[in-house]
Amino acid sequence: MARTVWDSTLGKKTVMAVSGLIMLLYLVVHMIGNLKIFFGAGEFDRYAHWLRTVGEPFMHYEWTLWLVRIVLVAAVVAHAVSAYQLSRRDIRARPSKYVHKKPRASYATRTMRWGGVILGLFIVWHILDLTTGTVHPGFRPGHPYQNVVDTFSTWYGNVIYIVAVLALGLHVRHGFWSAAQTLGAGSRTRDRALKTVADVLALLLTAGFIAVPVGVMTGVVS
């Protein structure tokens, strides 16, 4: 049954919708946590340490954090694989160009595919930069506040992050709407409300994430 559901177009869209909502929930929590940086190094570093001790003593040190990471990796892989396979299926279904031009889609719709690629590459960069420190000269384990300030004190760190966040905003705006339709939440009476929620979510996430590099660039965070 699972294989039959996965092989269907609706099944792949449902996997995309559910995995996308899991990642969206994480993004909201992650953004709120990031904004703690405006309360100073002590507050931000304590928050980062708390993430590793959630669930103690029932959960061992970092077990909860690793559980969250595993769920997120599974969601990212499921989202990417289903998106790729749906894209290939769409191309095979119409091998020749349309005789008549299709109605012009929104900017977010037309950039979903390359936006997803940008976000995938950014996730890798973000982990290597602020989690492992592989591409971060002067990375100091256990000092997240200083590591964030160092990253956004470079022009390339700001450019990479802000471009990715803008792509994220567009992705969330269209993705939330698509997920709602796939999961049957859309209707004639609810469509306007769902579109408003999608716009507000995209705007809040974009502004919330960009606030951190802007704070460092302006000296508010230093």
PDB file of N, CA and C in Angstrom, residues 6 15 32 51 75 78 87 100 104-105 124 128 131 182 196 200 209:
ATOM      1  N   TRP A   6       3.062   5.975  -2.792  1.00  0.00           N
ATOM      2  CA  TRP A   6       4.251   6.728  -3.195  1.00  0.00           C
ATOM      3  C   TRP A   6       4.337   6.863  -4.711  1.00  0.00           C
ATOM      4  N   VAL A  15       3.392  13.753   0.290  1.00  0.00           N
ATOM      5  CA  VAL A  15       4.691  13.680   0.963  1.00  0.00           C
ATOM      6  C   VAL A  15       5.357  15.052   0.960  1.00  0.00           C
ATOM      7  N   ILE A  32      12.585  32.214  15.862  1.00  0.00           N
ATOM      8  CA  ILE A  32      12.376  32.775  17.198  1.00  0.00           C
ATOM      9  C   ILE A  32      13.648  32.621  18.033  1.00  0.00           C
ATOM     10  N   LEU A  51      19.423  23.906  24.035  1.00  0.00           N
ATOM     11  CA  LEU A  51      18.996  23.017  22.952  1.00  0.00           C
ATOM     12  C   LEU A  51      19.624  21.631  23.086  1.00  0.00           C
ATOM     13  N   ALA A  75      12.774  14.774   6.411  1.00  0.00           N
ATOM     14  CA  ALA A  75      11.820  15.669   5.753  1.00  0.00           C
ATOM     15  C   ALA A  75      12.436  16.321   4.523  1.00  0.00           C
ATOM     16  N   ALA A  78      12.820  13.598   1.748  1.00  0.00           N
ATOM     17  CA  ALA A  78      11.507  13.244   1.199  1.00  0.00           C
ATOM     18  C   ALA A  78      10.970  14.373   0.323  1.00  0.00           C
ATOM     19  N   SER A  87       8.647  16.613 -10.890  1.00  0.00           N
ATOM     20  CA  SER A  87       9.123  17.449 -11.985  1.00  0.00           C
ATOM     21  C   SER A  87       9.418  16.606 -13.226  1.00  0.00           C
ATOM     22  N   HIS A 100      -0.039  26.982 -27.549  1.00  0.00           N
ATOM     23  CA  HIS A 100      -0.411  28.280 -26.990  1.00  0.00           C
ATOM     24  C   HIS A 100       0.344  28.497 -25.688  1.00  0.00           C
ATOM     25  N   ARG A 104       0.593  33.356 -17.564  1.00  0.00           N
ATOM     26  CA  ARG A 104       1.772  33.739 -16.800  1.00  0.00           C
ATOM     27  C   ARG A 104       1.599  33.426 -15.317  1.00  0.00           C
ATOM     28  N   ALA A 105       2.521  32.657 -14.779  1.00  0.00           N
ATOM     29  CA  ALA A 105       2.466  32.274 -13.372  1.00  0.00           C
ATOM     30  C   ALA A 105       3.097  33.351 -12.509  1.00  0.00           C
ATOM     31  N   VAL A 124      23.562  23.056   3.220  1.00  0.00           N
ATOM     32  CA  VAL A 124      24.905  22.464   3.331  1.00  0.00           C
ATOM     33  C   VAL A 124      25.899  23.515   3.828  1.00  0.00           C
ATOM     34  N   LEU A 128      28.036  23.669   7.446  1.00  0.00           N
ATOM     35  CA  LEU A 128      29.500  23.732   7.430  1.00  0.00           C
ATOM     36  C   LEU A 128      30.021  25.023   8.062  1.00  0.00           C
ATOM     37  N   THR A 131      27.687  25.060  12.235  1.00  0.00           N
ATOM     38  CA  THR A 131      27.560  23.849  13.050  1.00  0.00           C
ATOM     39  C   THR A 131      28.895  23.125  13.189  1.00  0.00           C
ATOM     40  N   THR A 182      -3.204  20.568  -1.437  1.00  0.00           N
ATOM     41  CA  THR A 182      -2.962  19.126  -1.519  1.00  0.00           C
ATOM     42  C   THR A 182      -3.639  18.377  -0.383  1.00  0.00           C
ATOM     43  N   THR A 196      -3.583  34.768   2.668  1.00  0.00           N
ATOM     44  CA  THR A 196      -3.102  35.778   3.614  1.00  0.00           C
ATOM     45  C   THR A 196      -2.121  35.175   4.604  1.00  0.00           C
ATOM     46  N   VAL A 200       1.754  36.270   5.118  1.00  0.00           N
ATOM     47  CA  VAL A 200       2.236  36.719   6.432  1.00  0.00           C
ATOM     48  C   VAL A 200       3.387  35.845   6.911  1.00  0.00           C
ATOM     49  N   PHE A 209      14.580  36.312   9.836  1.00  0.00           N
ATOM     50  CA  PHE A 209      15.903  35.765   9.561  1.00  0.00           C
ATOM     51  C   PHE A 209      16.886  36.842   9.098  1.00  0.00           C
TER      52      PHE A 209
END
